PDB file of C-alpha atoms in Angstrom:
ATOM      1  CA  UNK A   1      -0.254   0.266  -0.171  1.00 59.00           C
ATOM      2  CA  UNK A   2       1.235   3.561  -1.074  1.00 67.00           C
ATOM      3  CA  UNK A   3      -0.278   7.086  -0.949  1.00 75.00           C
ATOM      4  CA  UNK A   4       0.768   9.310  -3.902  1.00 86.00           C
ATOM      5  CA  UNK A   5       2.736  12.256  -3.220  1.00 96.00           C
ATOM      6  CA  UNK A   6       1.312  15.262  -4.217  1.00 97.00           C
ATOM      7  CA  UNK A   7       3.036  18.204  -6.627  1.00 97.00           C
ATOM      8  CA  UNK A   8       2.466  21.742  -5.361  1.00 97.00           C
ATOM      9  CA  UNK A   9       0.106  22.573  -8.595  1.00 97.00           C
ATOM     10  CA  UNK A  10      -2.104  19.988  -7.262  1.00 97.00           C
ATOM     11  CA  UNK A  11      -1.532  20.720  -3.361  1.00 98.00           C
ATOM     12  CA  UNK A  12      -3.255  24.206  -4.211  1.00 98.00           C
ATOM     13  CA  UNK A  13      -5.995  22.495  -6.115  1.00 98.00           C
ATOM     14  CA  UNK A  14      -6.300  20.099  -3.425  1.00 98.00           C
ATOM     15  CA  UNK A  15      -6.476  22.685  -0.424  1.00 98.00           C
ATOM     16  CA  UNK A  16      -9.063  24.729  -2.626  1.00 98.00           C
ATOM     17  CA  UNK A  17     -11.220  22.039  -2.594  1.00 98.00           C
ATOM     18  CA  UNK A  18     -11.163  21.599   1.233  1.00 98.00           C
ATOM     19  CA  UNK A  19     -12.044  24.677   1.684  1.00 98.00           C
ATOM     20  CA  UNK A  20     -14.869  24.832  -0.385  1.00 98.00           C
ATOM     21  CA  UNK A  21     -16.187  21.279   0.985  1.00 98.00           C
ATOM     22  CA  UNK A  22     -15.527  23.493   5.043  1.00 98.00           C
ATOM     23  CA  UNK A  23     -17.645  26.268   4.458  1.00 98.00           C
ATOM     24  CA  UNK A  24     -20.728  24.009   3.064  1.00 98.00           C
ATOM     25  CA  UNK A  25     -20.790  23.260   6.648  1.00 98.00           C
ATOM     26  CA  UNK A  26     -20.396  26.394   8.334  1.00 98.00           C
ATOM     27  CA  UNK A  27     -23.003  27.164   5.463  1.00 98.00           C
ATOM     28  CA  UNK A  28     -25.227  24.664   5.875  1.00 98.00           C
ATOM     29  CA  UNK A  29     -25.156  25.465  10.346  1.00 97.00           C
ATOM     30  CA  UNK A  30     -28.003  28.028  10.863  1.00 97.00           C
ATOM     31  CA  UNK A  31     -30.325  25.381   8.668  1.00 98.00           C
ATOM     32  CA  UNK A  32     -30.260  22.670  11.182  1.00 98.00           C
ATOM     33  CA  UNK A  33     -34.117  22.697  12.802  1.00 96.00           C
ATOM     34  CA  UNK A  34     -36.140  20.570  14.521  1.00 97.00           C
ATOM     35  CA  UNK A  35     -38.858  20.015  11.207  1.00 95.00           C
ATOM     36  CA  UNK A  36     -36.621  20.418   8.764  1.00 98.00           C
ATOM     37  CA  UNK A  37     -36.083  17.402   6.337  1.00 98.00           C
ATOM     38  CA  UNK A  38     -33.006  15.898   5.666  1.00 98.00           C
ATOM     39  CA  UNK A  39     -34.103  16.686   1.553  1.00 98.00           C
ATOM     40  CA  UNK A  40     -34.287  20.262   2.239  1.00 98.00           C
ATOM     41  CA  UNK A  41     -30.653  20.037   3.938  1.00 98.00           C
ATOM     42  CA  UNK A  42     -29.201  18.230   0.556  1.00 98.00           C
ATOM     43  CA  UNK A  43     -30.827  20.651  -1.262  1.00 98.00           C
ATOM     44  CA  UNK A  44     -29.476  23.373   0.405  1.00 98.00           C
ATOM     45  CA  UNK A  45     -25.815  21.465   0.152  1.00 98.00           C
ATOM     46  CA  UNK A  46     -26.952  21.107  -3.326  1.00 98.00           C
ATOM     47  CA  UNK A  47     -27.240  24.176  -4.832  1.00 98.00           C
ATOM     48  CA  UNK A  48     -24.917  25.715  -2.837  1.00 98.00           C
ATOM     49  CA  UNK A  49     -21.624  23.603  -3.868  1.00 98.00           C
ATOM     50  CA  UNK A  50     -22.788  23.791  -7.544  1.00 98.00           C
ATOM     51  CA  UNK A  51     -24.774  27.403  -7.861  1.00 98.00           C
ATOM     52  CA  UNK A  52     -22.992  29.389  -5.701  1.00 98.00           C
ATOM     53  CA  UNK A  53     -18.774  27.372  -5.496  1.00 98.00           C
ATOM     54  CA  UNK A  54     -19.503  26.594  -9.024  1.00 98.00           C
ATOM     55  CA  UNK A  55     -18.224  23.279  -8.303  1.00 98.00           C
ATOM     56  CA  UNK A  56     -19.220  19.272  -7.873  1.00 98.00           C
ATOM     57  CA  UNK A  57     -21.041  18.050  -5.280  1.00 98.00           C
ATOM     58  CA  UNK A  58     -18.887  14.518  -5.346  1.00 98.00           C
ATOM     59  CA  UNK A  59     -21.317  11.750  -3.972  1.00 98.00           C
ATOM     60  CA  UNK A  60     -23.844  12.059  -6.255  1.00 98.00           C
ATOM     61  CA  UNK A  61     -23.865   9.646  -8.247  1.00 97.00           C
ATOM     62  CA  UNK A  62     -20.498   7.829  -6.719  1.00 97.00           C
ATOM     63  CA  UNK A  63     -21.197   4.352  -6.920  1.00 96.00           C
ATOM     64  CA  UNK A  64     -24.916   4.672  -7.889  1.00 97.00           C
ATOM     65  CA  UNK A  65     -25.288   6.780  -4.008  1.00 98.00           C
ATOM     66  CA  UNK A  66     -28.139   9.383  -4.545  1.00 98.00           C
ATOM     67  CA  UNK A  67     -28.116  12.018  -3.106  1.00 98.00           C
ATOM     68  CA  UNK A  68     -25.278  15.125  -3.025  1.00 98.00           C
ATOM     69  CA  UNK A  69     -24.261  14.515   0.627  1.00 98.00           C
ATOM     70  CA  UNK A  70     -24.704  11.854   3.284  1.00 98.00           C
ATOM     71  CA  UNK A  71     -26.678  12.702   6.770  1.00 98.00           C
ATOM     72  CA  UNK A  72     -26.116  10.200   9.745  1.00 98.00           C
ATOM     73  CA  UNK A  73     -28.304  10.579  12.655  1.00 98.00           C
ATOM     74  CA  UNK A  74     -27.983   8.934  15.898  1.00 98.00           C
ATOM     75  CA  UNK A  75     -27.700   5.467  15.509  1.00 98.00           C
ATOM     76  CA  UNK A  76     -26.543   5.845  11.577  1.00 98.00           C
ATOM     77  CA  UNK A  77     -22.371   5.868  11.512  1.00 98.00           C
ATOM     78  CA  UNK A  78     -21.979   6.765   7.772  1.00 98.00           C
ATOM     79  CA  UNK A  79     -23.615   6.729   4.091  1.00 98.00           C
ATOM     80  CA  UNK A  80     -27.408   7.412   5.781  1.00 98.00           C
ATOM     81  CA  UNK A  81     -29.123   9.139   2.335  1.00 98.00           C
ATOM     82  CA  UNK A  82     -31.610  12.602   2.583  1.00 98.00           C
ATOM     83  CA  UNK A  83     -34.718  11.535   1.859  1.00 97.00           C
ATOM     84  CA  UNK A  84     -38.458  13.962   2.724  1.00 97.00           C
ATOM     85  CA  UNK A  85     -39.670  11.814   5.061  1.00 98.00           C
ATOM     86  CA  UNK A  86     -36.740  11.689   7.507  1.00 98.00           C
ATOM     87  CA  UNK A  87     -37.230  14.801   9.783  1.00 98.00           C
ATOM     88  CA  UNK A  88     -35.039  16.371  12.073  1.00 98.00           C
ATOM     89  CA  UNK A  89     -36.758  15.728  16.015  1.00 98.00           C
ATOM     90  CA  UNK A  90     -35.746  17.771  18.690  1.00 98.00           C
ATOM     91  CA  UNK A  91     -32.247  15.930  20.464  1.00 98.00           C
ATOM     92  CA  UNK A  92     -30.515  14.525  17.295  1.00 98.00           C
ATOM     93  CA  UNK A  93     -27.170  14.009  16.657  1.00 98.00           C
ATOM     94  CA  UNK A  94     -25.823  14.474  13.113  1.00 98.00           C
ATOM     95  CA  UNK A  95     -23.586  14.074  10.889  1.00 98.00           C
ATOM     96  CA  UNK A  96     -23.148  16.191   7.582  1.00 98.00           C
ATOM     97  CA  UNK A  97     -20.281  14.296   5.249  1.00 98.00           C
ATOM     98  CA  UNK A  98     -19.488  16.706   2.459  1.00 98.00           C
ATOM     99  CA  UNK A  99     -16.969  16.214  -0.399  1.00 98.00           C
ATOM    100  CA  UNK A 100     -17.096  18.723  -3.148  1.00 98.00           C
ATOM    101  CA  UNK A 101     -14.332  18.211  -6.412  1.00 98.00           C
ATOM    102  CA  UNK A 102     -13.227  21.434  -8.234  1.00 98.00           C
ATOM    103  CA  UNK A 103     -10.116  21.597 -11.480  1.00 97.00           C
ATOM    104  CA  UNK A 104     -10.578  17.783 -10.922  1.00 98.00           C
ATOM    105  CA  UNK A 105      -9.541  17.489  -7.631  1.00 98.00           C
ATOM    106  CA  UNK A 106     -11.289  16.633  -3.645  1.00 98.00           C
ATOM    107  CA  UNK A 107     -11.907  17.500  -0.928  1.00 98.00           C
ATOM    108  CA  UNK A 108     -14.070  15.325   1.779  1.00 98.00           C
ATOM    109  CA  UNK A 109     -15.150  16.755   5.557  1.00 98.00           C
ATOM    110  CA  UNK A 110     -17.540  15.885   7.801  1.00 98.00           C
ATOM    111  CA  UNK A 111     -18.096  17.112  11.591  1.00 98.00           C
ATOM    112  CA  UNK A 112     -21.628  17.087  14.210  1.00 98.00           C
ATOM    113  CA  UNK A 113     -24.744  18.994  14.875  1.00 98.00           C
ATOM    114  CA  UNK A 114     -27.058  19.867  17.560  1.00 98.00           C
ATOM    115  CA  UNK A 115     -30.830  20.075  16.995  1.00 98.00           C
ATOM    116  CA  UNK A 116     -31.898  21.513  19.612  1.00 96.00           C
ATOM    117  CA  UNK A 117     -31.120  20.743  23.396  1.00 96.00           C
ATOM    118  CA  UNK A 118     -29.163  16.897  23.259  1.00 97.00           C
ATOM    119  CA  UNK A 119     -28.399  14.232  26.127  1.00 97.00           C
ATOM    120  CA  UNK A 120     -25.046  14.489  28.554  1.00 98.00           C
ATOM    121  CA  UNK A 121     -24.373  11.215  26.404  1.00 98.00           C
ATOM    122  CA  UNK A 122     -24.798  12.543  23.798  1.00 98.00           C
ATOM    123  CA  UNK A 123     -22.240  15.149  23.960  1.00 98.00           C
ATOM    124  CA  UNK A 124     -20.082  13.437  25.289  1.00 98.00           C
ATOM    125  CA  UNK A 125     -19.468  11.276  22.961  1.00 98.00           C
ATOM    126  CA  UNK A 126     -19.206  13.419  20.099  1.00 98.00           C
ATOM    127  CA  UNK A 127     -17.180  15.366  22.146  1.00 98.00           C
ATOM    128  CA  UNK A 128     -14.658  12.686  22.324  1.00 98.00           C
ATOM    129  CA  UNK A 129     -14.758  11.562  18.739  1.00 98.00           C
ATOM    130  CA  UNK A 130     -13.612  15.332  18.082  1.00 98.00           C
ATOM    131  CA  UNK A 131     -11.210  15.425  20.608  1.00 98.00           C
ATOM    132  CA  UNK A 132      -9.744  11.661  18.473  1.00 98.00           C
ATOM    133  CA  UNK A 133      -9.652  13.131  16.037  1.00 98.00           C
ATOM    134  CA  UNK A 134      -7.562  16.479  17.344  1.00 98.00           C
ATOM    135  CA  UNK A 135      -4.481  14.396  18.961  1.00 98.00           C
ATOM    136  CA  UNK A 136      -4.715  12.121  15.820  1.00 98.00           C
ATOM    137  CA  UNK A 137      -3.684  15.144  14.118  1.00 98.00           C
ATOM    138  CA  UNK A 138      -1.516  16.388  15.963  1.00 97.00           C
ATOM    139  CA  UNK A 139       0.671  13.726  15.647  1.00 96.00           C
ATOM    140  CA  UNK A 140       0.649  13.949  12.000  1.00 98.00           C
ATOM    141  CA  UNK A 141       4.554  14.162  10.902  1.00 97.00           C
ATOM    142  CA  UNK A 142       6.629  12.443   8.017  1.00 97.00           C
ATOM    143  CA  UNK A 143       8.459   9.567   9.312  1.00 96.00           C
ATOM    144  CA  UNK A 144       5.786   8.306  11.820  1.00 96.00           C
ATOM    145  CA  UNK A 145       4.495   5.122  11.300  1.00 96.00           C
ATOM    146  CA  UNK A 146       0.895   5.332   9.476  1.00 96.00           C
ATOM    147  CA  UNK A 147      -0.802   2.789  12.666  1.00 96.00           C
ATOM    148  CA  UNK A 148       0.317   5.197  15.230  1.00 96.00           C
ATOM    149  CA  UNK A 149      -2.727   7.011  14.338  1.00 97.00           C
ATOM    150  CA  UNK A 150      -4.775   4.716  14.587  1.00 97.00           C
ATOM    151  CA  UNK A 151      -3.342   3.918  18.146  1.00 97.00           C
ATOM    152  CA  UNK A 152      -4.213   6.675  18.913  1.00 98.00           C
ATOM    153  CA  UNK A 153      -7.889   6.826  18.454  1.00 98.00           C
ATOM    154  CA  UNK A 154      -8.500   3.838  19.897  1.00 98.00           C
ATOM    155  CA  UNK A 155      -6.708   3.858  22.707  1.00 98.00           C
ATOM    156  CA  UNK A 156      -8.700   7.650  23.627  1.00 98.00           C
ATOM    157  CA  UNK A 157     -11.720   6.369  22.640  1.00 98.00           C
ATOM    158  CA  UNK A 158     -11.446   3.230  24.342  1.00 98.00           C
ATOM    159  CA  UNK A 159     -10.223   4.975  27.511  1.00 98.00           C
ATOM    160  CA  UNK A 160     -13.374   6.679  27.799  1.00 98.00           C
ATOM    161  CA  UNK A 161     -15.525   3.832  27.604  1.00 98.00           C
ATOM    162  CA  UNK A 162     -16.902   4.284  23.640  1.00 98.00           C
ATOM    163  CA  UNK A 163     -15.773   1.518  20.640  1.00 98.00           C
ATOM    164  CA  UNK A 164     -13.861   2.030  17.690  1.00 98.00           C
ATOM    165  CA  UNK A 165     -16.000   1.333  13.933  1.00 98.00           C
ATOM    166  CA  UNK A 166     -13.485  -0.868  12.171  1.00 97.00           C
ATOM    167  CA  UNK A 167     -15.528  -1.660   8.755  1.00 96.00           C
ATOM    168  CA  UNK A 168     -14.741   2.135   8.048  1.00 96.00           C
ATOM    169  CA  UNK A 169     -11.565   3.881   7.400  1.00 97.00           C
ATOM    170  CA  UNK A 170     -10.059   7.635   6.723  1.00 97.00           C
ATOM    171  CA  UNK A 171      -8.276   7.046   2.786  1.00 97.00           C
ATOM    172  CA  UNK A 172      -6.467   8.950   0.406  1.00 96.00           C
ATOM    173  CA  UNK A 173      -7.610  11.488  -1.876  1.00 97.00           C
ATOM    174  CA  UNK A 174      -6.791  13.647  -4.339  1.00 97.00           C
ATOM    175  CA  UNK A 175      -7.497  13.348  -8.802  1.00 96.00           C
ATOM    176  CA  UNK A 176      -8.861  10.598  -6.724  1.00 96.00           C
ATOM    177  CA  UNK A 177     -12.219  10.347  -4.034  1.00 97.00           C
ATOM    178  CA  UNK A 178     -10.834   7.425  -2.653  1.00 95.00           C
ATOM    179  CA  UNK A 179      -7.229   6.391  -2.881  1.00 95.00           C
ATOM    180  CA  UNK A 180      -4.874   4.188  -1.255  1.00 93.00           C
ATOM    181  CA  UNK A 181      -3.589   4.424   1.273  1.00 93.00           C
ATOM    182  CA  UNK A 182      -6.645   2.865   3.350  1.00 94.00           C
ATOM    183  CA  UNK A 183      -5.659   5.012   7.389  1.00 96.00           C
ATOM    184  CA  UNK A 184      -7.712   2.790  10.341  1.00 96.00           C
ATOM    185  CA  UNK A 185      -8.687   4.302  13.198  1.00 96.00           C
ATOM    186  CA  UNK A 186      -7.965   1.774  15.266  1.00 96.00           C
ATOM    187  CA  UNK A 187      -4.307  -0.027  16.364  1.00 94.00           C
ATOM    188  CA  UNK A 188      -2.930  -2.381  13.052  1.00 91.00           C
ATOM    189  CA  UNK A 189       1.392  -2.395  12.738  1.00 84.00           C
ATOM    190  CA  UNK A 190       0.644  -3.527   9.449  1.00 84.00           C
ATOM    191  CA  UNK A 191      -0.478  -0.471   8.340  1.00 82.00           C
ATOM    192  CA  UNK A 192       2.483   0.720   8.715  1.00 87.00           C
ATOM    193  CA  UNK A 193       3.247   2.818   5.517  1.00 93.00           C
ATOM    194  CA  UNK A 194       5.858   5.411   6.607  1.00 96.00           C
ATOM    195  CA  UNK A 195       4.373   8.867   6.506  1.00 96.00           C
ATOM    196  CA  UNK A 196       6.471  11.919   3.706  1.00 96.00           C
ATOM    197  CA  UNK A 197       5.468  15.435   2.821  1.00 97.00           C
ATOM    198  CA  UNK A 198       3.232  15.976   0.412  1.00 98.00           C
ATOM    199  CA  UNK A 199       1.158  13.453   1.130  1.00 97.00           C
ATOM    200  CA  UNK A 200      -2.617  14.191   1.394  1.00 98.00           C
ATOM    201  CA  UNK A 201      -5.918  11.244   2.764  1.00 98.00           C
ATOM    202  CA  UNK A 202      -8.152  11.463   4.926  1.00 98.00           C
ATOM    203  CA  UNK A 203      -8.624  10.973   9.432  1.00 98.00           C
ATOM    204  CA  UNK A 204     -12.226  10.786   9.497  1.00 98.00           C
ATOM    205  CA  UNK A 205     -13.119   8.740  13.494  1.00 98.00           C
ATOM    206  CA  UNK A 206     -16.351   7.095  13.636  1.00 98.00           C
ATOM    207  CA  UNK A 207     -16.703   6.145  17.078  1.00 98.00           C
ATOM    208  CA  UNK A 208     -20.175   4.557  19.565  1.00 98.00           C
ATOM    209  CA  UNK A 209     -21.817   4.494  22.439  1.00 98.00           C
ATOM    210  CA  UNK A 210     -22.084   1.084  22.768  1.00 98.00           C
ATOM    211  CA  UNK A 211     -20.024  -1.483  20.701  1.00 97.00           C
ATOM    212  CA  UNK A 212     -18.368  -1.709  17.579  1.00 98.00           C
ATOM    213  CA  UNK A 213     -20.511  -3.746  15.760  1.00 98.00           C
ATOM    214  CA  UNK A 214     -22.047  -2.122  12.607  1.00 98.00           C
ATOM    215  CA  UNK A 215     -24.880  -3.428  10.056  1.00 98.00           C
ATOM    216  CA  UNK A 216     -25.907  -2.154   6.843  1.00 97.00           C
ATOM    217  CA  UNK A 217     -29.144  -1.585   5.678  1.00 97.00           C
ATOM    218  CA  UNK A 218     -31.078  -3.024   2.450  1.00 97.00           C
ATOM    219  CA  UNK A 219     -31.145   0.738   1.019  1.00 96.00           C
ATOM    220  CA  UNK A 220     -26.875  -0.779   0.441  1.00 97.00           C
ATOM    221  CA  UNK A 221     -25.506   2.608   1.779  1.00 98.00           C
ATOM    222  CA  UNK A 222     -26.769   3.212   5.427  1.00 98.00           C
ATOM    223  CA  UNK A 223     -24.920   1.614   8.156  1.00 98.00           C
ATOM    224  CA  UNK A 224     -25.959   2.027  11.924  1.00 98.00           C
ATOM    225  CA  UNK A 225     -25.038   0.600  14.563  1.00 98.00           C
ATOM    226  CA  UNK A 226     -26.264  -3.034  15.246  1.00 98.00           C
ATOM    227  CA  UNK A 227     -27.277  -2.214  19.303  1.00 98.00           C
ATOM    228  CA  UNK A 228     -29.219   1.341  18.163  1.00 98.00           C
ATOM    229  CA  UNK A 229     -26.483   3.050  20.489  1.00 98.00           C
ATOM    230  CA  UNK A 230     -25.249   6.127  18.820  1.00 98.00           C
ATOM    231  CA  UNK A 231     -23.164   7.116  16.956  1.00 98.00           C
ATOM    232  CA  UNK A 232     -20.191  10.215  16.669  1.00 98.00           C
ATOM    233  CA  UNK A 233     -18.450  10.766  13.560  1.00 98.00           C
ATOM    234  CA  UNK A 234     -15.413  13.724  12.169  1.00 98.00           C
ATOM    235  CA  UNK A 235     -13.229  14.074   9.252  1.00 98.00           C
ATOM    236  CA  UNK A 236     -10.221  16.555   8.015  1.00 98.00           C
ATOM    237  CA  UNK A 237      -8.742  15.955   4.903  1.00 98.00           C
ATOM    238  CA  UNK A 238      -5.156  16.714   6.050  1.00 98.00           C
ATOM    239  CA  UNK A 239      -1.437  17.414   4.512  1.00 98.00           C
ATOM    240  CA  UNK A 240       1.284  16.202   5.906  1.00 98.00           C
ATOM    241  CA  UNK A 241       3.654  18.879   5.675  1.00 98.00           C
ATOM    242  CA  UNK A 242       7.792  19.920   6.330  1.00 96.00           C
ATOM    243  CA  UNK A 243       6.696  19.482  10.385  1.00 95.00           C
ATOM    244  CA  UNK A 244       3.327  18.282  11.056  1.00 98.00           C
ATOM    245  CA  UNK A 245      -0.024  19.024   9.416  1.00 98.00           C
ATOM    246  CA  UNK A 246      -2.367  21.493   7.871  1.00 98.00           C
ATOM    247  CA  UNK A 247      -6.226  20.602   7.639  1.00 98.00           C
ATOM    248  CA  UNK A 248      -6.798  21.462   4.566  1.00 98.00           C
ATOM    249  CA  UNK A 249     -10.911  21.262   5.786  1.00 98.00           C
ATOM    250  CA  UNK A 250     -10.757  23.411   8.522  1.00 98.00           C
ATOM    251  CA  UNK A 251     -13.779  25.369   9.751  1.00 98.00           C
ATOM    252  CA  UNK A 252     -13.717  29.075  11.604  1.00 95.00           C
ATOM    253  CA  UNK A 253     -15.291  26.812  15.120  1.00 93.00           C
ATOM    254  CA  UNK A 254     -12.244  24.597  15.235  1.00 96.00           C
ATOM    255  CA  UNK A 255     -10.771  23.728  18.621  1.00 94.00           C
ATOM    256  CA  UNK A 256      -7.161  23.466  17.189  1.00 97.00           C
ATOM    257  CA  UNK A 257      -5.327  25.127  14.437  1.00 97.00           C
ATOM    258  CA  UNK A 258      -5.319  24.972  10.482  1.00 97.00           C
ATOM    259  CA  UNK A 259      -1.633  24.586  10.816  1.00 96.00           C
ATOM    260  CA  UNK A 260       0.085  22.201  13.139  1.00 96.00           C
ATOM    261  CA  UNK A 261       3.900  21.671  14.049  1.00 96.00           C
ATOM    262  CA  UNK A 262       4.719  18.106  15.452  1.00 88.00           C
ATOM    263  CA  UNK A 263       8.299  18.577  17.703  1.00 81.00           C
ATOM    264  CA  UNK A 264       8.188  15.483  19.380  1.00 78.00           C
TER     265      UNK A 264
END
């Protein structure tokens, strides 16, 4: 397994796509209210990407996926399909996953949102998911084996009595939506590619409040926790830099710097 080292020109294009994807999440926040359908949210995001950003919603038609973004609510782990009958309720936790293609290069990002007031467990789960991502980002730098990213996430999540979904992972990204390497969110020493400056990939841990087992629904896309426990996910597209990494999908409300230096 390898990872394509990107040229300066490619990095610039992926940086643009990442910024656009992040801006969709910043834009959609105010629309996430009780009694709005996931189809409504999908349309707002689609129109923003196509007409305002003059870009392409990468999910639409990808391996037959029917919508422009993924919306995953409560016990849905990932790949939730927006539809007009799915209405947000007070207390829901929602992952919105956006991928944008501009100038033939991709950016990919997701984050959790709260609909109204949510439970303490929901907030805690989302907090730990985001913190596990942030901790992993702070370890990224040239020379480390990729499995360290997964080890940090798994150790942090399990220390807080949550579980890491193992069936889905991060991925290289660039001219293709999904490239090598696979970025696992748990320790597997076979995932031992050594990071180099110029690599770009996503880190996107999915963590559950119950056990880690998941199942795919009959629609062939929607993945849920098997025990119906809550699930949360945060995702960033990252560039390995000389001394750390740059978060290409950084948003204004992040509790982390866009450029990270790892001197350890």
